[in-house]
Amino acid sequence: MKKYTQILADYLANLKYEDIPPEVIERAKMVTLHTVGVALGAAKAKTVREAIDVAKVMGTSEKGATIFGDGTKVSVSSAAFANGMMSDFLDWEDCSWTGHPSSGAVPAGLAVSEAYGKSGKDYLTAFIGGFEVYQRIAMAVQPTPERFDAGWGLYCWQIFAPAAVSGKLLGLSADKLNQLIGTAAGMCPVATEQINATNTDFYHYTYGLTAKMGVECSLIVDKGITTLMDALEEYGGYWFGVSDQCDWNWFDKELGSHYYLMDMLLKNWPVNMWIQAPMDLLHKMVTANSIKADDIESIEMSPFIPNRSENWPEGYPSTVRAQFSIPFCLAMYLRGPQLGWEWAEEKYLKDPVILEMANRFKGVGRVERVSSQFDKFREGGYPTYEMKITLKDGTVYEDSIHYPKGHPCNPYTREECIDNFRTATATIFTPEQCDRLVDLIMNRLEDVEDLSILGEYLKA
């Protein structure tokens, strides 16, 4: 009888940098750059500054790790908290089939690497191995469509990404990594509908909190925890606390032979995953036809996506609700500020100019639920979107799109990833600061022997 917890622990403990294909190393560097970039892009937002204040209250430390952009050194877990929260805040990071693991894995991995002077190769190995462990755990416990549509949270398994990365960086043995999985399972929040139903901005804090807890679980296990073994097994108790089913085959599916890191989507825009293609399509149509916002009578898009196509004429109740609204996001593109932290500022949620523009959008055609879209994504696909823009003079433009930029079937090139980083950091970094960090992550990371130097590169 297989013991899946130990299989994953053994894999992570034994993984070596030399075992990893070059294209996966390159992908890990791109995901790291992208995550750090969108976090820095959020650093000036009011809610992020509040989270940074909380991290500082938790405790500063000269031997800790750096808060992105702010530059203050705090404890390693406090840095993971602040940086994890800001990595998700603009909703601009990665999308695996199971959520946004890099929002926890990258901040936790960089914090531990900086605080403990780990090498670039150590970080890359831990990030890649930790992601592969996370993805298999998260896929194994995905709920049924009925449970999905009734309400659940991506945060139910998010902690395994930062925990696995941190544990690998701390050099935990296979037995200790087994216990680490148990501590992470013990700290994993049970799904509740409230966070999703209320569209609360606390949603973004969950990524910072799970990054923090993942690091702390690793530190605790490093000091010695016993008997907390085999949490993923049928008798271990984890799966039925967060889901209504478990696919046991996922725990070790293609482990060591296929890297699911390669199947992730990197977002091209600071909006929800299912709004990436509409944003790409609008940008393409506006640019190709020199369309001006003032000239637009209406924008129609198919399919109609419940919980994504609704407009809020009186104003949006939260940043999260706006980030999940196609009308709002299209309106921000047409009428809002440059991409960056201002896209999440509260003043735009009830801005009459933005609301009027959003009111010109209408979802039409077939209804496609988010759960069915996830099914397509897991099979390597993505919904096809069609858009019709009607101008006030009666001119009509129509176009469609299948894969948004950043999807595995339409992936970023290295240069496109760097361009996105430049866009995301334009409101906080000088071009010279941007160039230095790009060079470190994309060109020299595997040659760096001591990542305690990170603070020099992450301060604005």
Short mmCIF file of C-alpha atoms in Angstrom, two decimals:
data_model
loop_
_atom_site.label_atom_id
_atom_site.label_comp_id
_atom_site.label_asym_id
_atom_site.label_seq_id
_atom_site.Cartn_x
_atom_site.Cartn_y
_atom_site.Cartn_z
CA MET A 1 0.00 0.00 0.00
CA LYS A 2 1.43 3.36 -1.05
CA LYS A 3 2.13 6.03 1.52
CA TYR A 4 1.74 9.16 -0.53
CA THR A 5 2.98 11.58 2.11
CA GLN A 6 6.32 9.77 2.29
CA ILE A 7 6.57 9.46 -1.48
CA LEU A 8 6.29 13.24 -1.83
CA ALA A 9 8.64 13.83 1.10
CA ASP A 10 11.25 11.49 -0.40
CA TYR A 11 10.99 13.18 -3.79
CA LEU A 12 11.51 16.64 -2.31
CA ALA A 13 14.36 15.59 -0.03
CA ASN A 14 16.25 13.86 -2.85
CA LEU A 15 15.71 16.42 -5.62
CA LYS A 16 18.97 17.96 -6.87
CA TYR A 17 19.52 20.97 -9.09
CA GLU A 18 21.35 18.77 -11.61
CA ASP A 19 18.23 16.59 -11.95
CA ILE A 20 16.12 19.44 -13.30
CA PRO A 21 15.88 20.07 -17.08
CA PRO A 22 17.21 23.46 -18.27
CA GLU A 23 13.82 24.55 -19.61
CA VAL A 24 12.28 24.02 -16.17
CA ILE A 25 15.05 26.10 -14.57
CA GLU A 26 14.33 28.86 -17.08
CA ARG A 27 10.63 28.64 -16.32
CA ALA A 28 11.28 28.92 -12.59
CA LYS A 29 13.30 32.08 -13.14
CA MET A 30 10.54 33.59 -15.27
CA VAL A 31 7.88 32.76 -12.67
CA THR A 32 10.09 34.27 -9.96
CA LEU A 33 10.63 37.47 -11.95
CA HIS A 34 6.93 37.74 -12.75
CA THR A 35 5.87 37.23 -9.14
CA VAL A 36 8.37 39.71 -7.73
CA GLY A 37 7.38 42.21 -10.43
CA VAL A 38 3.65 42.16 -9.72
CA ALA A 39 4.36 42.33 -5.98
CA LEU A 40 6.53 45.42 -6.46
CA GLY A 41 3.82 46.84 -8.68
CA ALA A 42 1.40 46.65 -5.75
CA ALA A 43 3.76 48.10 -3.14
CA LYS A 44 2.28 51.62 -3.12
CA ALA A 45 -1.35 50.52 -2.76
CA LYS A 46 -3.04 51.60 0.48
CA THR A 47 -4.02 48.09 1.58
CA VAL A 48 -0.54 46.76 0.86
CA ARG A 49 1.05 49.57 2.88
CA GLU A 50 -1.22 48.57 5.75
CA ALA A 51 -0.02 44.96 5.46
CA ILE A 52 3.58 46.18 5.47
CA ASP A 53 2.86 48.09 8.68
CA VAL A 54 1.54 44.88 10.22
CA ALA A 55 4.70 43.01 9.15
CA LYS A 56 6.84 45.65 10.84
CA VAL A 57 4.82 45.32 14.06
CA MET A 58 5.52 41.60 13.93
CA GLY A 59 9.20 42.48 14.32
CA THR A 60 12.15 43.96 12.44
CA SER A 61 15.39 42.01 12.19
CA GLU A 62 18.76 42.82 10.67
CA LYS A 63 19.23 39.09 10.06
CA GLY A 64 15.79 38.60 8.57
CA ALA A 65 14.49 39.26 5.07
CA THR A 66 13.51 42.30 3.04
CA ILE A 67 10.01 43.63 2.39
CA PHE A 68 9.71 44.13 -1.37
CA GLY A 69 9.90 47.78 -2.35
CA ASP A 70 9.83 49.10 1.21
CA GLY A 71 13.32 47.78 1.93
CA THR A 72 12.83 47.20 5.66
CA LYS A 73 14.25 43.96 7.05
CA VAL A 74 11.84 42.03 9.24
CA SER A 75 11.74 38.47 10.53
CA VAL A 76 11.79 35.81 7.84
CA SER A 77 8.14 34.84 8.40
CA SER A 78 7.03 38.50 8.54
CA ALA A 79 8.71 39.16 5.19
CA ALA A 80 6.92 36.14 3.73
CA PHE A 81 3.63 37.57 5.05
CA ALA A 82 4.06 41.05 3.57
CA ASN A 83 5.51 39.88 0.26
CA GLY A 84 2.99 37.06 -0.10
CA MET A 85 0.10 39.44 0.42
CA MET A 86 1.40 41.97 -2.10
CA SER A 87 2.17 39.19 -4.62
CA ASP A 88 -1.54 38.45 -4.84
CA PHE A 89 -2.97 41.91 -4.26
CA LEU A 90 -3.19 43.05 -7.88
CA ASP A 91 -4.37 39.58 -8.99
CA TRP A 92 -1.56 39.68 -11.56
CA GLU A 93 0.47 36.60 -10.64
CA ASP A 94 0.46 32.97 -11.78
CA CYS A 95 -2.48 30.64 -12.28
CA SER A 96 -1.99 26.93 -11.88
CA TRP A 97 -4.98 24.63 -12.10
CA THR A 98 -5.38 25.03 -8.37
CA GLY A 99 -4.85 28.71 -7.65
CA HIS A 100 -1.85 30.98 -7.21
CA PRO A 101 0.93 28.95 -5.58
CA SER A 102 3.74 31.32 -6.53
CA SER A 103 2.22 34.05 -4.35
CA GLY A 104 3.33 31.96 -1.40
CA ALA A 105 6.18 29.91 -2.80
CA VAL A 106 8.26 32.77 -4.24
CA PRO A 107 8.02 35.17 -1.25
CA ALA A 108 8.65 32.35 1.24
CA GLY A 109 11.51 30.93 -0.81
CA LEU A 110 13.22 34.29 -1.29
CA ALA A 111 12.76 35.23 2.38
CA VAL A 112 14.32 31.99 3.63
CA SER A 113 17.08 32.20 1.01
CA GLU A 114 17.95 35.76 2.04
CA ALA A 115 17.77 35.15 5.79
CA TYR A 116 19.82 31.95 5.68
CA GLY A 117 22.22 32.88 2.89
CA LYS A 118 21.15 30.12 0.52
CA SER A 119 22.45 29.92 -3.04
CA GLY A 120 20.54 30.64 -6.20
CA LYS A 121 20.63 26.96 -7.09
CA ASP A 122 19.25 26.12 -3.65
CA TYR A 123 16.35 28.51 -4.22
CA LEU A 124 15.55 27.25 -7.72
CA THR A 125 15.65 23.61 -6.64
CA ALA A 126 13.41 24.28 -3.64
CA PHE A 127 10.95 26.37 -5.63
CA ILE A 128 10.60 23.80 -8.39
CA GLY A 129 10.38 20.82 -6.05
CA GLY A 130 8.03 22.60 -3.68
CA PHE A 131 5.73 23.56 -6.53
CA GLU A 132 5.56 19.99 -7.81
CA VAL A 133 4.67 18.70 -4.33
CA TYR A 134 2.07 21.42 -3.87
CA GLN A 135 0.41 20.84 -7.24
CA ARG A 136 -0.09 17.15 -6.67
CA ILE A 137 -1.56 17.64 -3.21
CA ALA A 138 -3.86 20.39 -4.45
CA MET A 139 -5.02 18.41 -7.48
CA ALA A 140 -5.72 15.30 -5.42
CA VAL A 141 -8.23 17.13 -3.23
CA GLN A 142 -10.04 19.21 -5.85
CA PRO A 143 -13.77 19.22 -5.02
CA THR A 144 -16.63 18.09 -7.22
CA PRO A 145 -18.23 20.72 -9.50
CA GLU A 146 -21.17 20.89 -7.09
CA ARG A 147 -18.90 21.75 -4.18
CA PHE A 148 -16.92 24.12 -6.39
CA ASP A 149 -20.01 26.08 -7.46
CA ALA A 150 -21.42 26.08 -3.94
CA GLY A 151 -18.38 27.96 -2.68
CA TRP A 152 -14.87 27.02 -1.65
CA GLY A 153 -11.48 28.68 -1.38
CA LEU A 154 -8.18 28.35 -3.20
CA TYR A 155 -6.56 29.03 0.17
CA CYS A 156 -7.47 25.51 1.38
CA TRP A 157 -4.23 24.03 0.02
CA GLN A 158 -2.15 27.16 -0.65
CA ILE A 159 0.04 26.59 2.43
CA PHE A 160 1.72 23.50 0.97
CA ALA A 161 3.63 25.61 -1.59
CA PRO A 162 5.48 27.92 0.84
CA ALA A 163 5.87 25.10 3.39
CA ALA A 164 7.46 22.68 0.91
CA VAL A 165 9.79 25.35 -0.53
CA SER A 166 10.86 26.51 2.94
CA GLY A 167 11.40 22.97 4.21
CA LYS A 168 13.60 22.08 1.26
CA LEU A 169 15.68 25.25 1.73
CA LEU A 170 16.19 24.45 5.41
CA GLY A 171 17.51 21.02 4.40
CA LEU A 172 14.87 18.97 6.20
CA SER A 173 15.24 15.20 5.91
CA ALA A 174 12.59 13.10 4.20
CA ASP A 175 11.04 12.09 7.53
CA LYS A 176 10.93 15.70 8.65
CA LEU A 177 9.38 16.75 5.35
CA ASN A 178 6.68 14.15 5.98
CA GLN A 179 6.04 15.84 9.32
CA LEU A 180 6.13 19.25 7.64
CA ILE A 181 3.31 18.17 5.34
CA GLY A 182 1.44 17.20 8.50
CA THR A 183 1.99 20.58 10.17
CA ALA A 184 0.91 22.37 6.98
CA ALA A 185 -2.22 20.21 6.79
CA GLY A 186 -2.91 21.06 10.43
CA MET A 187 -2.69 24.78 9.70
CA CYS A 188 -4.62 24.61 6.43
CA PRO A 189 -7.88 26.60 6.64
CA VAL A 190 -11.12 24.72 6.03
CA ALA A 191 -13.11 26.08 3.10
CA THR A 192 -15.87 28.51 3.97
CA GLU A 193 -18.16 30.35 1.60
CA GLN A 194 -17.92 33.60 3.54
CA ILE A 195 -14.65 34.87 2.07
CA ASN A 196 -15.87 34.25 -1.48
CA ALA A 197 -19.47 35.31 -0.92
CA THR A 198 -18.55 38.65 0.65
CA ASN A 199 -15.86 39.45 -1.95
CA THR A 200 -13.76 40.65 0.96
CA ASP A 201 -10.32 42.10 0.35
CA PHE A 202 -9.16 39.84 3.17
CA TYR A 203 -8.90 37.27 0.37
CA HIS A 204 -5.53 38.80 -0.56
CA TYR A 205 -4.33 38.56 3.02
CA THR A 206 -4.84 34.79 2.97
CA TYR A 207 -1.85 34.45 0.63
CA GLY A 208 0.38 36.40 2.97
CA LEU A 209 -0.83 34.45 5.99
CA THR A 210 -0.30 31.06 4.37
CA ALA A 211 3.19 32.11 3.20
CA LYS A 212 3.98 33.14 6.78
CA MET A 213 2.59 29.93 8.26
CA GLY A 214 4.42 27.81 5.69
CA VAL A 215 7.74 29.29 6.79
CA GLU A 216 6.86 28.96 10.46
CA CYS A 217 5.84 25.32 10.08
CA SER A 218 9.23 24.62 8.49
CA LEU A 219 11.08 26.33 11.34
CA ILE A 220 9.08 24.39 13.93
CA VAL A 221 9.68 21.04 12.25
CA ASP A 222 13.37 21.85 11.90
CA LYS A 223 13.54 22.12 15.68
CA GLY A 224 11.83 18.77 16.12
CA ILE A 225 8.25 17.52 15.85
CA THR A 226 7.44 13.84 16.19
CA THR A 227 4.51 11.50 15.40
CA LEU A 228 2.81 13.90 12.94
CA MET A 229 3.23 11.56 9.99
CA ASP A 230 1.24 10.58 6.90
CA ALA A 231 -1.28 13.45 6.87
CA LEU A 232 -2.24 12.83 3.23
CA GLU A 233 -3.29 9.21 3.70
CA GLU A 234 -6.89 8.13 3.93
CA TYR A 235 -6.55 7.87 7.70
CA GLY A 236 -4.54 11.09 7.94
CA GLY A 237 -7.52 13.39 7.98
CA TYR A 238 -6.49 16.14 5.57
CA TRP A 239 -8.49 15.51 2.44
CA PHE A 240 -11.98 15.22 3.92
CA GLY A 241 -11.46 18.44 5.87
CA VAL A 242 -11.18 20.49 2.68
CA SER A 243 -12.98 18.53 -0.03
CA ASP A 244 -15.77 16.09 -0.80
CA GLN A 245 -13.54 13.74 -2.80
CA CYS A 246 -9.92 12.64 -3.24
CA ASP A 247 -8.18 11.38 -6.36
CA TRP A 248 -5.34 9.31 -4.87
CA ASN A 249 -3.58 8.91 -8.22
CA TRP A 250 -2.71 12.60 -8.25
CA PHE A 251 -0.39 12.44 -5.25
CA ASP A 252 2.43 10.81 -7.22
CA LYS A 253 1.24 11.33 -10.79
CA GLU A 254 4.25 11.64 -13.15
CA LEU A 255 6.37 12.64 -10.16
CA GLY A 256 9.92 13.21 -11.36
CA SER A 257 9.05 12.86 -15.04
CA HIS A 258 6.67 15.74 -15.70
CA TYR A 259 6.96 19.25 -14.28
CA TYR A 260 3.57 20.86 -13.83
CA LEU A 261 5.33 24.20 -13.39
CA MET A 262 5.47 24.23 -17.19
CA ASP A 263 1.67 24.12 -17.39
CA MET A 264 1.03 27.33 -15.45
CA LEU A 265 -0.48 30.50 -16.86
CA LEU A 266 1.26 33.80 -16.12
CA LYS A 267 -1.20 36.69 -16.16
CA ASN A 268 -0.73 39.46 -18.67
CA TRP A 269 -3.06 41.85 -16.81
CA PRO A 270 -3.85 42.69 -13.15
CA VAL A 271 -7.26 41.00 -13.29
CA ASN A 272 -8.86 37.63 -12.62
CA MET A 273 -7.68 34.62 -14.61
CA TRP A 274 -10.84 34.36 -16.71
CA ILE A 275 -10.61 38.03 -17.71
CA GLN A 276 -7.13 37.68 -19.27
CA ALA A 277 -8.47 36.82 -22.72
CA PRO A 278 -11.11 39.60 -22.79
CA MET A 279 -8.38 42.09 -21.85
CA ASP A 280 -6.05 40.79 -24.56
CA LEU A 281 -8.89 40.90 -27.08
CA LEU A 282 -9.94 44.44 -26.18
CA HIS A 283 -6.33 45.63 -26.35
CA LYS A 284 -5.90 44.01 -29.76
CA MET A 285 -9.10 45.49 -31.19
CA VAL A 286 -8.57 48.98 -29.79
CA THR A 287 -4.97 49.09 -30.97
CA ALA A 288 -5.59 47.66 -34.44
CA ASN A 289 -8.55 49.93 -35.17
CA SER A 290 -7.50 53.07 -33.26
CA ILE A 291 -10.71 52.93 -31.24
CA LYS A 292 -11.26 55.71 -28.69
CA ALA A 293 -13.24 55.14 -25.52
CA ASP A 294 -15.50 58.14 -26.21
CA ASP A 295 -16.59 56.59 -29.52
CA ILE A 296 -17.74 53.26 -28.07
CA GLU A 297 -21.49 52.66 -27.85
CA SER A 298 -21.35 49.10 -26.53
CA ILE A 299 -19.12 46.09 -25.96
CA GLU A 300 -20.65 42.62 -26.15
CA MET A 301 -18.79 39.44 -25.22
CA SER A 302 -19.59 35.76 -25.38
CA PRO A 303 -19.71 33.54 -23.41
CA PHE A 304 -21.67 34.97 -20.52
CA ILE A 305 -19.81 34.02 -17.35
CA PRO A 306 -21.79 34.15 -14.09
CA ASN A 307 -19.90 36.03 -11.35
CA ARG A 308 -17.61 37.60 -13.96
CA SER A 309 -19.95 39.45 -16.34
CA GLU A 310 -22.03 41.39 -13.81
CA ASN A 311 -21.89 45.15 -13.62
CA TRP A 312 -22.32 47.18 -10.42
CA PRO A 313 -23.82 50.53 -11.55
CA GLU A 314 -23.76 52.00 -8.02
CA GLY A 315 -20.15 51.03 -7.41
CA TYR A 316 -18.15 47.91 -6.56
CA PRO A 317 -18.19 46.70 -2.93
CA SER A 318 -14.53 45.67 -2.83
CA THR A 319 -11.32 45.52 -4.81
CA VAL A 320 -11.75 41.76 -5.20
CA ARG A 321 -15.24 42.16 -6.68
CA ALA A 322 -13.86 44.69 -9.18
CA GLN A 323 -10.92 42.47 -10.13
CA PHE A 324 -13.43 39.69 -10.83
CA SER A 325 -15.67 41.89 -13.02
CA ILE A 326 -15.15 41.95 -16.78
CA PRO A 327 -17.03 45.28 -17.16
CA PHE A 328 -14.88 47.00 -14.53
CA CYS A 329 -11.59 45.65 -15.88
CA LEU A 330 -12.38 46.65 -19.47
CA ALA A 331 -13.45 50.08 -18.24
CA MET A 332 -10.18 50.49 -16.33
CA TYR A 333 -8.26 49.68 -19.50
CA LEU A 334 -10.24 52.28 -21.45
CA ARG A 335 -10.59 55.02 -18.82
CA GLY A 336 -8.30 54.20 -15.92
CA PRO A 337 -4.68 54.93 -14.97
CA GLN A 338 -1.59 53.12 -16.21
CA LEU A 339 -1.19 49.51 -15.15
CA GLY A 340 0.03 49.21 -11.60
CA TRP A 341 -0.98 49.78 -8.01
CA GLU A 342 -3.68 52.35 -8.82
CA TRP A 343 -5.76 49.63 -10.46
CA ALA A 344 -6.58 48.43 -6.94
CA GLU A 345 -7.31 51.81 -5.37
CA GLU A 346 -10.73 52.21 -3.76
CA LYS A 347 -11.47 55.53 -5.46
CA TYR A 348 -12.03 53.79 -8.78
CA LEU A 349 -14.62 51.40 -7.37
CA LYS A 350 -17.23 54.18 -7.38
CA ASP A 351 -15.66 56.50 -9.95
CA PRO A 352 -18.53 57.72 -12.19
CA VAL A 353 -16.31 57.73 -15.29
CA ILE A 354 -15.31 54.10 -14.75
CA LEU A 355 -18.85 53.03 -13.84
CA GLU A 356 -20.34 54.70 -16.91
CA MET A 357 -17.79 52.98 -19.14
CA ALA A 358 -18.42 49.62 -17.47
CA ASN A 359 -22.14 50.03 -18.10
CA ARG A 360 -21.49 49.84 -21.86
CA PHE A 361 -20.51 46.16 -21.50
CA LYS A 362 -22.91 43.24 -21.87
CA GLY A 363 -22.29 39.52 -21.57
CA VAL A 364 -24.19 37.55 -24.24
CA GLY A 365 -24.46 34.09 -25.74
CA ARG A 366 -23.95 30.77 -24.06
CA VAL A 367 -23.52 30.55 -20.31
CA GLU A 368 -20.22 29.07 -19.17
CA ARG A 369 -19.55 28.56 -15.47
CA VAL A 370 -16.11 28.98 -13.91
CA SER A 371 -16.02 25.30 -12.91
CA SER A 372 -16.32 24.24 -16.57
CA GLN A 373 -13.57 26.69 -17.51
CA PHE A 374 -11.26 25.11 -14.94
CA ASP A 375 -11.97 21.74 -16.51
CA LYS A 376 -10.84 23.08 -19.89
CA PHE A 377 -7.71 24.58 -18.37
CA ARG A 378 -6.72 21.31 -16.71
CA GLU A 379 -7.04 19.61 -20.09
CA GLY A 380 -4.68 22.15 -21.66
CA GLY A 381 -7.35 24.41 -23.10
CA TYR A 382 -9.03 27.71 -22.43
CA PRO A 383 -12.45 29.13 -23.38
CA THR A 384 -12.77 30.88 -26.74
CA TYR A 385 -14.00 34.45 -26.30
CA GLU A 386 -15.78 36.55 -28.92
CA MET A 387 -16.12 40.33 -28.71
CA LYS A 388 -18.22 42.84 -30.62
CA ILE A 389 -17.51 46.56 -30.29
CA THR A 390 -20.17 48.91 -31.69
CA LEU A 391 -19.25 52.56 -32.13
CA LYS A 392 -21.66 55.48 -31.82
CA ASP A 393 -21.48 56.03 -35.58
CA GLY A 394 -22.67 52.45 -36.19
CA THR A 395 -19.27 50.96 -37.06
CA VAL A 396 -18.94 47.40 -35.78
CA TYR A 397 -15.74 45.50 -35.03
CA GLU A 398 -15.74 41.79 -34.19
CA ASP A 399 -12.93 39.44 -33.21
CA SER A 400 -12.21 36.37 -31.12
CA ILE A 401 -9.39 34.90 -29.07
CA HIS A 402 -8.57 31.45 -27.78
CA TYR A 403 -5.43 31.50 -25.66
CA PRO A 404 -4.46 34.68 -23.80
CA LYS A 405 -0.82 35.71 -23.60
CA GLY A 406 0.84 33.76 -20.78
CA HIS A 407 -1.21 30.58 -21.30
CA PRO A 408 0.91 27.41 -21.79
CA CYS A 409 -0.32 27.33 -25.40
CA ASN A 410 0.60 31.01 -25.88
CA PRO A 411 3.50 31.36 -23.44
CA TYR A 412 5.65 34.34 -22.64
CA THR A 413 9.03 34.45 -24.28
CA ARG A 414 11.86 35.49 -22.00
CA GLU A 415 11.73 39.04 -23.42
CA GLU A 416 7.95 39.26 -23.05
CA CYS A 417 8.25 38.20 -19.42
CA ILE A 418 10.88 40.89 -18.85
CA ASP A 419 8.68 43.48 -20.60
CA ASN A 420 5.80 42.59 -18.28
CA PHE A 421 8.16 43.00 -15.32
CA ARG A 422 9.14 46.45 -16.55
CA THR A 423 5.49 47.42 -16.90
CA ALA A 424 4.59 46.14 -13.44
CA THR A 425 7.48 47.91 -11.69
CA ALA A 426 7.35 51.19 -13.62
CA THR A 427 5.61 53.02 -10.76
CA ILE A 428 8.24 52.08 -8.14
CA PHE A 429 11.59 51.27 -9.81
CA THR A 430 13.89 53.34 -11.95
CA PRO A 431 14.94 51.70 -15.24
CA GLU A 432 18.38 51.08 -13.71
CA GLN A 433 16.89 49.33 -10.66
CA CYS A 434 14.72 47.26 -12.95
CA ASP A 435 17.70 46.23 -15.08
CA ARG A 436 19.70 45.15 -12.01
CA LEU A 437 16.95 42.89 -10.69
CA VAL A 438 16.21 41.42 -14.12
CA ASP A 439 19.90 40.63 -14.56
CA LEU A 440 20.12 39.00 -11.13
CA ILE A 441 17.11 36.75 -11.55
CA MET A 442 17.27 35.93 -15.25
CA ASN A 443 21.01 35.84 -15.94
CA ARG A 444 22.95 35.25 -12.73
CA LEU A 445 20.69 33.54 -10.21
CA GLU A 446 22.17 30.06 -10.56
CA ASP A 447 25.68 31.48 -10.00
CA VAL A 448 24.87 33.41 -6.79
CA GLU A 449 26.34 31.63 -3.77
CA ASP A 450 24.71 33.75 -1.06
CA LEU A 451 21.26 35.32 -1.53
CA SER A 452 21.61 37.51 1.55
CA ILE A 453 22.38 40.16 -1.09
CA LEU A 454 18.71 40.25 -2.15
CA GLY A 455 17.92 43.28 -0.01
CA GLU A 456 20.15 45.41 -2.22
CA TYR A 457 17.98 44.61 -5.22
CA LEU A 458 14.48 44.65 -3.68
CA LYS A 459 14.51 48.13 -2.13
CA ALA A 460 12.93 50.91 -4.15
#
